[in-house]
Amino acid sequence: MNIARKLSPVLALLALILAGGISASAEDTLTFRHDEVEVTKTGRVIANADSGVILETPDSMMWPILADDLIAAKQDAGEFALLEKKALTEKLLAELPPGFEVHETAHYLICYNTSRAYAYWCGSLYERLYRGFVNYWKQRGVSLVEPTQPLVAVIFDNKQNYAAYGKPELGDAAGSIIGYYSMHTNRVAMYDLTGVDAVRSAGSSQRDIARINNILARPEATWLVATIVHEATHQLAYNCGLQIRLADNPVWVSEGLAIYFETPDLSSSRGWRGIGEVNRIRLPQAKRLVQRSGGQIVADLLVNDDQFRKAETALDAYALSWALNYFLLKRYPDAYVNYLKNLSQRRPLHDPPREERIAEFQKFIASDLTAFESEFRKFIAGLR
Ligand SMILES: [Zn+2]
């Protein structure tokens, strides 16, 4: 979107400062309007364009600021640094409602006000996903990077408290979504899915955790657990260098990948054998769609992000994005990896025109889209 044709005076000043050769790690202090309130934040400007800037603050939050909302900017020589684990933990506890505690794992800070057993269960699930995710890409020639800060997950005791937390970002939708990853805060948020008071008073012994595992391994909980993992996969992709936050990320890639990883094997305490299995929930829908004649499924997925946001097309779009990712990772792994590496070079606020997405796909994956489309349809239609 082209918000400001005329460059705002503050933005012009900021551009001048940034071009002035002050160290890239210097600190920027910006005053801007956010949700109709004037706020001042210190961090570093990580992207700058005519339309606005993006400020990253030491807690890994990213603030997209439209040129017209920017009120003042200054830069000083202080060195920008992300908060260390201890300082981040303190900031989280100060920000969250009273009663929260933090469970620390190798890569995560799990903030919770529910049972300790549930926090431990989630921590172990996340660490298993982390290992599975990194290994999966390593085997395909992608060396991911360690996140620059511990990843944050916030777990609420119940749906009501979670919905209140999510409301500023999600509006009333927060009440109907069981968990989400926020590109703005870089956190995942969710609520305790066990809903069993008996577990609430439980400790963190292996027996308590096994009890939670039993509850969530039931077939009716499959979809709930898949959603937790789905959102955690988004967070990993954006923090391990596979995708770039707030850059142009085709939605079929982000969503298809998250679905590809979302099937955990809860029976195994160490492995994650579920990666890359056929997604039983999405397959029937994907099959129906590819067997329908007419239309260009692939070209439409590449350029049309809106279909994921509209209620009447979203389920179809998710099923097809899973199917296309599945097909590419099974049949064109090297080409798809190169395509993803190219996407990860993108910078926020520098979105290429939509049509370029087709040209890029043709360059890295298949020059003949018509032939590719029929191969894709045939492959998915034949999946059992
Ligand atoms: Zn998603």
mmCIF file of C-alpha atoms and ligand atoms in Angstrom:
data_model
loop_
_atom_site.group_PDB
_atom_site.id
_atom_site.type_symbol
_atom_site.label_atom_id
_atom_site.label_comp_id
_atom_site.label_asym_id
_atom_site.label_seq_id
_atom_site.Cartn_x
_atom_site.Cartn_y
_atom_site.Cartn_z
ATOM 1 C CA MET A 1 0.000 0.000 0.000
ATOM 2 C CA ASN A 2 1.096 3.463 -0.772
ATOM 3 C CA ILE A 3 0.034 5.396 2.281
ATOM 4 C CA ALA A 4 1.993 8.604 2.023
ATOM 5 C CA ARG A 5 2.876 9.988 -1.362
ATOM 6 C CA LYS A 6 4.328 12.995 0.302
ATOM 7 C CA LEU A 7 7.219 12.126 2.579
ATOM 8 C CA SER A 8 6.420 13.236 6.117
ATOM 9 C CA PRO A 9 8.950 15.723 7.529
ATOM 10 C CA VAL A 10 9.810 13.428 10.460
ATOM 11 C CA LEU A 11 10.371 10.501 8.143
ATOM 12 C CA ALA A 12 12.596 12.608 5.907
ATOM 13 C CA LEU A 13 14.600 13.616 8.960
ATOM 14 C CA LEU A 14 14.874 9.988 10.034
ATOM 15 C CA ALA A 15 15.999 8.939 6.556
ATOM 16 C CA LEU A 16 18.631 11.645 6.743
ATOM 17 C CA ILE A 17 19.842 10.449 10.146
ATOM 18 C CA LEU A 18 19.953 6.854 9.000
ATOM 19 C CA ALA A 19 21.825 7.762 5.845
ATOM 20 C CA GLY A 20 24.211 9.871 7.896
ATOM 21 C CA GLY A 21 26.425 6.987 8.741
ATOM 22 C CA ILE A 22 25.655 6.709 12.442
ATOM 23 C CA SER A 23 26.340 3.118 13.444
ATOM 24 C CA ALA A 24 23.597 0.700 12.430
ATOM 25 C CA SER A 25 23.484 -0.528 16.012
ATOM 26 C CA ALA A 26 22.704 2.952 17.364
ATOM 27 C CA GLU A 27 19.437 3.476 19.211
ATOM 28 C CA ASP A 28 16.436 5.201 17.681
ATOM 29 C CA THR A 29 13.808 6.833 19.842
ATOM 30 C CA LEU A 30 10.528 7.346 18.018
ATOM 31 C CA THR A 31 7.325 9.005 19.102
ATOM 32 C CA PHE A 32 4.289 7.793 17.188
ATOM 33 C CA ARG A 33 0.582 7.148 17.293
ATOM 34 C CA HIS A 34 -0.307 3.525 18.107
ATOM 35 C CA ASP A 35 -3.970 2.542 18.484
ATOM 36 C CA GLU A 36 -4.782 6.241 18.715
ATOM 37 C CA VAL A 37 -2.435 6.770 21.668
ATOM 38 C CA GLU A 38 0.872 8.616 21.482
ATOM 39 C CA VAL A 39 3.779 6.397 22.533
ATOM 40 C CA THR A 40 7.561 6.776 22.659
ATOM 41 C CA LYS A 41 9.756 3.717 22.164
ATOM 42 C CA THR A 42 13.490 3.218 21.934
ATOM 43 C CA GLY A 43 14.910 0.493 19.725
ATOM 44 C CA ARG A 44 16.346 0.290 16.244
ATOM 45 C CA VAL A 45 14.762 1.090 12.920
ATOM 46 C CA ILE A 46 15.045 -2.099 10.878
ATOM 47 C CA ALA A 47 13.192 -0.915 7.768
ATOM 48 C CA ASN A 48 12.540 2.438 6.239
ATOM 49 C CA ALA A 49 10.447 3.384 3.215
ATOM 50 C CA ASP A 50 8.296 6.250 1.953
ATOM 51 C CA SER A 51 5.258 4.603 3.510
ATOM 52 C CA GLY A 52 6.771 4.385 7.015
ATOM 53 C CA VAL A 53 9.289 2.608 9.228
ATOM 54 C CA ILE A 54 9.515 -0.498 11.395
ATOM 55 C CA LEU A 55 11.004 -0.140 14.866
ATOM 56 C CA GLU A 56 12.319 -3.182 16.729
ATOM 57 C CA THR A 57 12.410 -2.826 20.524
ATOM 58 C CA PRO A 58 14.748 -4.793 22.868
ATOM 59 C CA ASP A 59 11.946 -7.268 23.684
ATOM 60 C CA SER A 60 11.859 -8.366 19.989
ATOM 61 C CA MET A 61 8.600 -6.569 19.329
ATOM 62 C CA MET A 62 8.260 -4.946 15.930
ATOM 63 C CA TRP A 63 6.277 -1.738 15.501
ATOM 64 C CA PRO A 64 5.222 -0.887 11.954
ATOM 65 C CA ILE A 65 4.671 2.899 11.923
ATOM 66 C CA LEU A 66 2.970 4.674 9.046
ATOM 67 C CA ALA A 67 4.650 7.870 7.938
ATOM 68 C CA ASP A 68 1.605 9.878 8.965
ATOM 69 C CA ASP A 69 1.671 8.417 12.498
ATOM 70 C CA LEU A 70 5.296 9.288 13.126
ATOM 71 C CA ILE A 71 5.573 12.366 15.354
ATOM 72 C CA ALA A 72 9.246 12.641 16.302
ATOM 73 C CA ALA A 73 12.489 10.743 15.819
ATOM 74 C CA LYS A 74 15.944 10.990 17.279
ATOM 75 C CA GLN A 75 19.007 8.821 17.263
ATOM 76 C CA ASP A 76 21.739 8.532 19.855
ATOM 77 C CA ALA A 77 25.000 6.675 19.944
ATOM 78 C CA GLY A 78 23.880 4.148 22.584
ATOM 79 C CA GLU A 79 24.184 0.600 21.343
ATOM 80 C CA PHE A 80 20.990 -1.296 20.556
ATOM 81 C CA ALA A 81 20.839 -4.725 22.167
ATOM 82 C CA LEU A 82 18.086 -7.271 22.651
ATOM 83 C CA LEU A 83 17.241 -8.025 26.284
ATOM 84 C CA GLU A 84 19.093 -10.927 27.864
ATOM 85 C CA LYS A 85 17.046 -13.820 29.230
ATOM 86 C CA LYS A 86 16.852 -12.496 32.791
ATOM 87 C CA ALA A 87 15.837 -8.955 31.832
ATOM 88 C CA LEU A 88 13.287 -10.294 29.344
ATOM 89 C CA THR A 89 11.794 -12.561 32.016
ATOM 90 C CA GLU A 90 11.428 -9.598 34.370
ATOM 91 C CA LYS A 91 9.805 -7.475 31.677
ATOM 92 C CA LEU A 92 7.326 -10.236 30.807
ATOM 93 C CA LEU A 93 6.335 -10.747 34.436
ATOM 94 C CA ALA A 94 5.876 -7.001 34.892
ATOM 95 C CA GLU A 95 3.681 -6.777 31.792
ATOM 96 C CA LEU A 96 1.467 -9.818 32.279
ATOM 97 C CA PRO A 97 -1.377 -9.874 34.806
ATOM 98 C CA PRO A 98 -0.426 -10.854 38.398
ATOM 99 C CA GLY A 99 -0.037 -14.557 39.104
ATOM 100 C CA PHE A 100 2.197 -15.505 36.169
ATOM 101 C CA GLU A 101 5.317 -17.631 36.501
ATOM 102 C CA VAL A 102 7.999 -18.463 33.966
ATOM 103 C CA HIS A 103 9.209 -21.946 33.045
ATOM 104 C CA GLU A 104 12.510 -21.832 31.222
ATOM 105 C CA THR A 105 13.573 -24.438 28.641
ATOM 106 C CA ALA A 106 16.572 -24.513 26.294
ATOM 107 C CA HIS A 107 14.952 -22.177 23.738
ATOM 108 C CA TYR A 108 11.752 -20.914 25.367
ATOM 109 C CA LEU A 109 10.358 -18.834 28.169
ATOM 110 C CA ILE A 110 6.961 -20.320 28.953
ATOM 111 C CA CYS A 111 4.891 -17.765 30.877
ATOM 112 C CA TYR A 112 1.910 -19.373 32.601
ATOM 113 C CA ASN A 113 -0.754 -18.860 35.210
ATOM 114 C CA THR A 114 -2.118 -22.380 34.884
ATOM 115 C CA SER A 115 -0.741 -25.604 36.370
ATOM 116 C CA ARG A 116 2.985 -26.104 36.338
ATOM 117 C CA ALA A 117 2.438 -29.521 34.765
ATOM 118 C CA TYR A 118 0.748 -27.949 31.748
ATOM 119 C CA ALA A 119 3.582 -25.431 31.314
ATOM 120 C CA TYR A 120 6.107 -28.284 31.461
ATOM 121 C CA TRP A 121 4.074 -30.317 29.000
ATOM 122 C CA CYS A 122 4.054 -27.391 26.528
ATOM 123 C CA GLY A 123 7.765 -26.732 27.072
ATOM 124 C CA SER A 124 8.613 -30.310 26.239
ATOM 125 C CA LEU A 125 6.334 -30.280 23.180
ATOM 126 C CA TYR A 126 7.977 -27.066 21.926
ATOM 127 C CA GLU A 127 11.502 -28.324 22.433
ATOM 128 C CA ARG A 128 10.658 -31.501 20.522
ATOM 129 C CA LEU A 129 9.186 -29.418 17.717
ATOM 130 C CA TYR A 130 12.283 -27.199 17.754
ATOM 131 C CA ARG A 131 14.609 -30.185 17.338
ATOM 132 C CA GLY A 132 12.407 -31.773 14.700
ATOM 133 C CA PHE A 133 12.113 -28.525 12.758
ATOM 134 C CA VAL A 134 15.846 -27.749 12.770
ATOM 135 C CA ASN A 135 16.770 -31.343 11.833
ATOM 136 C CA TYR A 136 14.194 -31.468 9.081
ATOM 137 C CA TRP A 137 15.663 -28.432 7.330
ATOM 138 C CA LYS A 138 19.246 -29.445 8.026
ATOM 139 C CA GLN A 139 18.663 -32.688 6.163
ATOM 140 C CA ARG A 140 17.473 -30.595 3.212
ATOM 141 C CA GLY A 141 20.480 -28.306 3.134
ATOM 142 C CA VAL A 142 19.073 -25.392 5.132
ATOM 143 C CA SER A 143 21.098 -24.419 8.188
ATOM 144 C CA LEU A 144 18.783 -22.432 10.380
ATOM 145 C CA VAL A 145 20.089 -19.942 12.923
ATOM 146 C CA GLU A 146 19.489 -19.961 16.672
ATOM 147 C CA PRO A 147 16.882 -17.392 17.712
ATOM 148 C CA THR A 148 18.542 -14.189 18.940
ATOM 149 C CA GLN A 149 16.413 -14.198 22.101
ATOM 150 C CA PRO A 150 14.483 -16.945 23.952
ATOM 151 C CA LEU A 151 11.126 -17.561 22.274
ATOM 152 C CA VAL A 152 8.155 -16.522 24.369
ATOM 153 C CA ALA A 153 4.939 -18.478 24.867
ATOM 154 C CA VAL A 154 2.146 -17.163 27.085
ATOM 155 C CA ILE A 155 -0.300 -19.731 28.468
ATOM 156 C CA PHE A 156 -3.466 -18.614 30.231
ATOM 157 C CA ASP A 157 -5.429 -20.663 32.744
ATOM 158 C CA ASN A 158 -8.683 -20.192 30.868
ATOM 159 C CA LYS A 159 -10.231 -18.992 27.656
ATOM 160 C CA GLN A 160 -11.629 -15.796 29.167
ATOM 161 C CA ASN A 161 -8.285 -14.445 30.382
ATOM 162 C CA TYR A 162 -6.626 -15.446 27.133
ATOM 163 C CA ALA A 163 -9.307 -13.694 25.068
ATOM 164 C CA ALA A 164 -8.838 -10.500 27.104
ATOM 165 C CA TYR A 165 -5.085 -10.597 26.372
ATOM 166 C CA GLY A 166 -5.640 -11.233 22.658
ATOM 167 C CA LYS A 167 -8.378 -8.676 22.159
ATOM 168 C CA PRO A 168 -6.213 -5.645 21.277
ATOM 169 C CA GLU A 169 -4.661 -7.633 18.417
ATOM 170 C CA LEU A 170 -7.425 -9.985 17.326
ATOM 171 C CA GLY A 171 -10.574 -8.155 18.331
ATOM 172 C CA ASP A 172 -13.522 -10.393 19.126
ATOM 173 C CA ALA A 173 -11.959 -13.206 17.063
ATOM 174 C CA ALA A 174 -9.721 -13.889 20.082
ATOM 175 C CA GLY A 175 -12.612 -15.766 21.665
ATOM 176 C CA SER A 176 -12.880 -18.248 18.807
ATOM 177 C CA ILE A 177 -9.169 -18.886 18.143
ATOM 178 C CA ILE A 178 -7.487 -21.251 20.567
ATOM 179 C CA GLY A 179 -3.993 -19.844 20.079
ATOM 180 C CA TYR A 180 -2.046 -17.486 17.841
ATOM 181 C CA TYR A 181 1.388 -16.251 16.913
ATOM 182 C CA SER A 182 1.783 -12.492 16.733
ATOM 183 C CA MET A 183 4.152 -10.965 14.197
ATOM 184 C CA HIS A 184 4.048 -7.788 16.329
ATOM 185 C CA THR A 185 4.957 -9.234 19.753
ATOM 186 C CA ASN A 186 6.767 -12.309 18.368
ATOM 187 C CA ARG A 187 4.989 -14.399 21.035
ATOM 188 C CA VAL A 188 2.581 -17.258 20.871
ATOM 189 C CA ALA A 189 -0.403 -17.090 23.175
ATOM 190 C CA MET A 190 -2.902 -19.799 24.108
ATOM 191 C CA TYR A 191 -4.851 -21.216 27.025
ATOM 192 C CA ASP A 192 -4.826 -24.462 28.951
ATOM 193 C CA LEU A 193 -6.624 -27.008 26.796
ATOM 194 C CA THR A 194 -6.980 -29.739 29.376
ATOM 195 C CA GLY A 195 -9.755 -27.855 31.154
ATOM 196 C CA VAL A 196 -9.504 -30.345 33.972
ATOM 197 C CA ASP A 197 -9.411 -28.907 37.449
ATOM 198 C CA ALA A 198 -7.825 -32.040 38.815
ATOM 199 C CA VAL A 199 -4.685 -31.247 36.876
ATOM 200 C CA ARG A 200 -4.622 -27.657 38.088
ATOM 201 C CA SER A 201 -3.187 -28.477 41.464
ATOM 202 C CA ALA A 202 -0.764 -30.968 40.003
ATOM 203 C CA GLY A 203 2.997 -30.552 40.251
ATOM 204 C CA SER A 204 5.463 -31.152 37.477
ATOM 205 C CA SER A 205 6.232 -34.809 38.083
ATOM 206 C CA GLN A 206 6.464 -37.193 35.169
ATOM 207 C CA ARG A 207 3.148 -38.664 36.293
ATOM 208 C CA ASP A 208 1.353 -35.306 36.127
ATOM 209 C CA ILE A 209 2.791 -34.618 32.704
ATOM 210 C CA ALA A 210 1.859 -38.102 31.497
ATOM 211 C CA ARG A 211 -1.698 -37.417 32.640
ATOM 212 C CA ILE A 212 -1.863 -34.300 30.459
ATOM 213 C CA ASN A 213 -0.402 -36.275 27.586
ATOM 214 C CA ASN A 214 -3.177 -38.822 27.972
ATOM 215 C CA ILE A 215 -5.864 -36.148 27.871
ATOM 216 C CA LEU A 216 -4.437 -34.459 24.792
ATOM 217 C CA ALA A 217 -3.622 -37.678 22.932
ATOM 218 C CA ARG A 218 -7.338 -38.444 22.652
ATOM 219 C CA PRO A 219 -8.631 -38.274 19.069
ATOM 220 C CA GLU A 220 -10.969 -35.360 19.862
ATOM 221 C CA ALA A 221 -7.982 -33.292 21.031
ATOM 222 C CA THR A 222 -5.938 -33.850 17.846
ATOM 223 C CA TRP A 223 -7.066 -30.636 16.272
ATOM 224 C CA LEU A 224 -6.398 -28.601 19.433
ATOM 225 C CA VAL A 225 -2.847 -29.858 19.753
ATOM 226 C CA ALA A 226 -2.296 -29.341 16.019
ATOM 227 C CA THR A 227 -3.228 -25.668 16.468
ATOM 228 C CA ILE A 228 -0.699 -25.189 19.288
ATOM 229 C CA VAL A 229 2.016 -26.727 17.142
ATOM 230 C CA HIS A 230 0.905 -24.816 14.052
ATOM 231 C CA GLU A 231 1.350 -21.465 15.804
ATOM 232 C CA ALA A 232 4.682 -22.528 17.329
ATOM 233 C CA THR A 233 5.857 -23.468 13.834
ATOM 234 C CA HIS A 234 5.118 -19.934 12.594
ATOM 235 C CA GLN A 235 7.172 -18.576 15.484
ATOM 236 C CA LEU A 236 10.093 -20.891 14.685
ATOM 237 C CA ALA A 237 10.039 -20.101 10.971
ATOM 238 C CA TYR A 238 10.246 -16.373 11.723
ATOM 239 C CA ASN A 239 12.963 -16.712 14.354
ATOM 240 C CA CYS A 240 15.307 -19.277 12.825
ATOM 241 C CA GLY A 241 15.911 -17.452 9.543
ATOM 242 C CA LEU A 242 13.517 -19.439 7.354
ATOM 243 C CA GLN A 243 11.117 -16.509 6.997
ATOM 244 C CA ILE A 244 11.428 -12.788 7.656
ATOM 245 C CA ARG A 245 8.894 -11.086 9.908
ATOM 246 C CA LEU A 246 6.804 -8.393 8.225
ATOM 247 C CA ALA A 247 8.448 -9.006 4.834
ATOM 248 C CA ASP A 248 6.429 -10.195 1.837
ATOM 249 C CA ASN A 249 5.669 -13.808 2.762
ATOM 250 C CA PRO A 250 3.207 -15.465 0.373
ATOM 251 C CA VAL A 251 0.524 -16.848 2.681
ATOM 252 C CA TRP A 252 0.424 -20.251 0.933
ATOM 253 C CA VAL A 253 4.061 -20.752 1.995
ATOM 254 C CA SER A 254 3.622 -19.694 5.659
ATOM 255 C CA GLU A 255 0.370 -21.563 6.195
ATOM 256 C CA GLY A 256 1.265 -24.627 4.133
ATOM 257 C CA LEU A 257 4.510 -25.075 6.061
ATOM 258 C CA ALA A 258 2.834 -24.615 9.443
ATOM 259 C CA ILE A 259 0.275 -27.303 8.530
ATOM 260 C CA TYR A 260 3.039 -29.576 7.227
ATOM 261 C CA PHE A 261 4.643 -29.603 10.692
ATOM 262 C CA GLU A 262 1.523 -29.613 12.811
ATOM 263 C CA THR A 263 0.986 -33.354 13.359
ATOM 264 C CA PRO A 264 2.906 -34.361 16.478
ATOM 265 C CA ASP A 265 3.430 -37.897 17.624
ATOM 266 C CA LEU A 266 2.446 -37.595 21.283
ATOM 267 C CA SER A 267 3.253 -41.227 21.982
ATOM 268 C CA SER A 268 6.928 -40.528 21.540
ATOM 269 C CA SER A 269 8.645 -38.476 24.215
ATOM 270 C CA ARG A 270 11.721 -37.767 22.118
ATOM 271 C CA GLY A 271 10.990 -37.865 18.434
ATOM 272 C CA TRP A 272 8.632 -36.048 16.162
ATOM 273 C CA ARG A 273 7.757 -38.694 13.647
ATOM 274 C CA GLY A 274 4.755 -36.749 12.418
ATOM 275 C CA ILE A 275 6.650 -34.316 10.202
ATOM 276 C CA GLY A 276 5.625 -34.584 6.592
ATOM 277 C CA GLU A 277 2.899 -37.164 7.024
ATOM 278 C CA VAL A 278 -0.252 -36.805 4.975
ATOM 279 C CA ASN A 279 -2.524 -34.416 6.856
ATOM 280 C CA ARG A 280 -5.690 -36.461 7.374
ATOM 281 C CA ILE A 281 -7.818 -33.417 8.171
ATOM 282 C CA ARG A 282 -6.852 -31.442 5.062
ATOM 283 C CA LEU A 283 -6.495 -34.255 2.517
ATOM 284 C CA PRO A 284 -10.180 -34.925 1.688
ATOM 285 C CA GLN A 285 -10.793 -31.246 0.979
ATOM 286 C CA ALA A 286 -7.608 -30.867 -1.074
ATOM 287 C CA LYS A 287 -8.542 -33.935 -3.125
ATOM 288 C CA ARG A 288 -12.013 -32.620 -3.857
ATOM 289 C CA LEU A 289 -10.572 -29.312 -5.030
ATOM 290 C CA VAL A 290 -7.861 -30.693 -7.314
ATOM 291 C CA GLN A 291 -10.344 -33.052 -8.942
ATOM 292 C CA ARG A 292 -12.608 -30.176 -9.869
ATOM 293 C CA SER A 293 -11.913 -29.121 -13.443
ATOM 294 C CA GLY A 294 -11.076 -25.599 -14.522
ATOM 295 C CA GLY A 295 -9.315 -22.763 -12.769
ATOM 296 C CA GLN A 296 -5.649 -22.339 -12.026
ATOM 297 C CA ILE A 297 -5.126 -23.485 -8.480
ATOM 298 C CA VAL A 298 -1.391 -22.889 -8.311
ATOM 299 C CA ALA A 299 -1.282 -19.421 -9.902
ATOM 300 C CA ASP A 300 -4.182 -18.364 -7.721
ATOM 301 C CA LEU A 301 -2.458 -19.588 -4.534
ATOM 302 C CA LEU A 302 0.711 -17.719 -5.470
ATOM 303 C CA VAL A 303 -0.842 -14.280 -5.803
ATOM 304 C CA ASN A 304 -4.124 -14.293 -3.920
ATOM 305 C CA ASP A 305 -3.521 -13.929 -0.155
ATOM 306 C CA ASP A 306 -7.048 -12.681 0.494
ATOM 307 C CA GLN A 307 -8.583 -16.128 0.090
ATOM 308 C CA PHE A 308 -6.982 -17.095 3.436
ATOM 309 C CA ARG A 309 -8.708 -14.221 5.226
ATOM 310 C CA LYS A 310 -12.231 -14.593 3.885
ATOM 311 C CA ALA A 311 -14.368 -17.025 5.825
ATOM 312 C CA GLU A 312 -15.990 -18.523 2.714
ATOM 313 C CA THR A 313 -12.658 -19.448 1.054
ATOM 314 C CA ALA A 314 -10.260 -19.900 3.980
ATOM 315 C CA LEU A 315 -10.694 -23.656 4.550
ATOM 316 C CA ASP A 316 -10.148 -24.410 0.851
ATOM 317 C CA ALA A 317 -7.101 -22.142 0.748
ATOM 318 C CA TYR A 318 -5.538 -23.800 3.816
ATOM 319 C CA ALA A 319 -6.128 -27.283 2.406
ATOM 320 C CA LEU A 320 -4.586 -26.342 -0.942
ATOM 321 C CA SER A 321 -1.615 -24.582 0.657
ATOM 322 C CA TRP A 322 -0.887 -27.734 2.646
ATOM 323 C CA ALA A 323 -1.240 -29.806 -0.546
ATOM 324 C CA LEU A 324 1.127 -27.600 -2.546
ATOM 325 C CA ASN A 325 3.748 -27.591 0.215
ATOM 326 C CA TYR A 326 3.418 -31.351 0.596
ATOM 327 C CA PHE A 327 3.823 -31.890 -3.142
ATOM 328 C CA LEU A 328 6.839 -29.566 -3.372
ATOM 329 C CA LEU A 329 8.620 -31.048 -0.359
ATOM 330 C CA LYS A 330 8.068 -34.586 -1.643
ATOM 331 C CA ARG A 331 8.695 -34.043 -5.356
ATOM 332 C CA TYR A 332 10.730 -30.846 -5.721
ATOM 333 C CA PRO A 333 12.615 -30.534 -2.416
ATOM 334 C CA ASP A 334 15.780 -28.924 -3.801
ATOM 335 C CA ALA A 335 13.952 -26.428 -5.983
ATOM 336 C CA TYR A 336 11.559 -25.531 -3.179
ATOM 337 C CA VAL A 337 14.420 -25.028 -0.714
ATOM 338 C CA ASN A 338 16.076 -22.633 -3.178
ATOM 339 C CA TYR A 339 12.780 -20.827 -3.582
ATOM 340 C CA LEU A 340 12.479 -20.486 0.205
ATOM 341 C CA LYS A 341 16.073 -19.281 0.534
ATOM 342 C CA ASN A 342 15.305 -16.616 -2.036
ATOM 343 C CA LEU A 343 12.198 -15.537 -0.093
ATOM 344 C CA SER A 344 14.257 -15.266 3.093
ATOM 345 C CA GLN A 345 16.334 -12.514 1.454
ATOM 346 C CA ARG A 346 13.316 -10.213 1.349
ATOM 347 C CA ARG A 347 13.270 -7.104 3.521
ATOM 348 C CA PRO A 348 10.244 -5.606 5.273
ATOM 349 C CA LEU A 349 8.600 -2.620 3.538
ATOM 350 C CA HIS A 350 10.070 -3.688 0.202
ATOM 351 C CA ASP A 351 7.327 -5.921 -1.152
ATOM 352 C CA PRO A 352 7.729 -6.840 -4.806
ATOM 353 C CA PRO A 353 4.674 -6.467 -7.061
ATOM 354 C CA ARG A 354 2.334 -9.458 -6.799
ATOM 355 C CA GLU A 355 2.960 -10.593 -10.406
ATOM 356 C CA GLU A 356 6.601 -11.130 -9.542
ATOM 357 C CA ARG A 357 5.572 -14.033 -7.341
ATOM 358 C CA ILE A 358 4.631 -15.986 -10.472
ATOM 359 C CA ALA A 359 7.922 -15.163 -12.188
ATOM 360 C CA GLU A 360 9.870 -16.246 -9.083
ATOM 361 C CA PHE A 361 7.983 -19.517 -8.848
ATOM 362 C CA GLN A 362 8.715 -20.167 -12.528
ATOM 363 C CA LYS A 363 12.375 -19.317 -12.052
ATOM 364 C CA PHE A 364 12.984 -21.581 -9.057
ATOM 365 C CA ILE A 365 10.425 -24.351 -9.417
ATOM 366 C CA ALA A 366 8.639 -24.811 -12.731
ATOM 367 C CA SER A 367 8.808 -22.660 -15.840
ATOM 368 C CA ASP A 368 5.736 -24.351 -17.319
ATOM 369 C CA LEU A 369 2.965 -23.645 -14.826
ATOM 370 C CA THR A 370 0.301 -25.503 -16.822
ATOM 371 C CA ALA A 371 2.304 -28.732 -16.835
ATOM 372 C CA PHE A 372 3.148 -28.224 -13.149
ATOM 373 C CA GLU A 373 -0.497 -27.718 -12.279
ATOM 374 C CA SER A 374 -1.601 -30.987 -13.874
ATOM 375 C CA GLU A 375 1.254 -32.898 -12.222
ATOM 376 C CA PHE A 376 0.270 -31.401 -8.855
ATOM 377 C CA ARG A 377 -3.411 -32.236 -9.286
ATOM 378 C CA LYS A 378 -2.626 -35.803 -10.300
ATOM 379 C CA PHE A 379 -0.287 -36.314 -7.341
ATOM 380 C CA ILE A 380 -2.744 -35.052 -4.732
ATOM 381 C CA ALA A 381 -5.692 -36.898 -6.297
ATOM 382 C CA GLY A 382 -3.681 -40.118 -5.993
ATOM 383 C CA LEU A 383 -2.734 -39.714 -2.309
ATOM 384 C CA ARG A 384 -4.098 -42.308 0.084
HETATM 385 ZN ZN ZN B 1 -1.138 -20.257 10.476
#
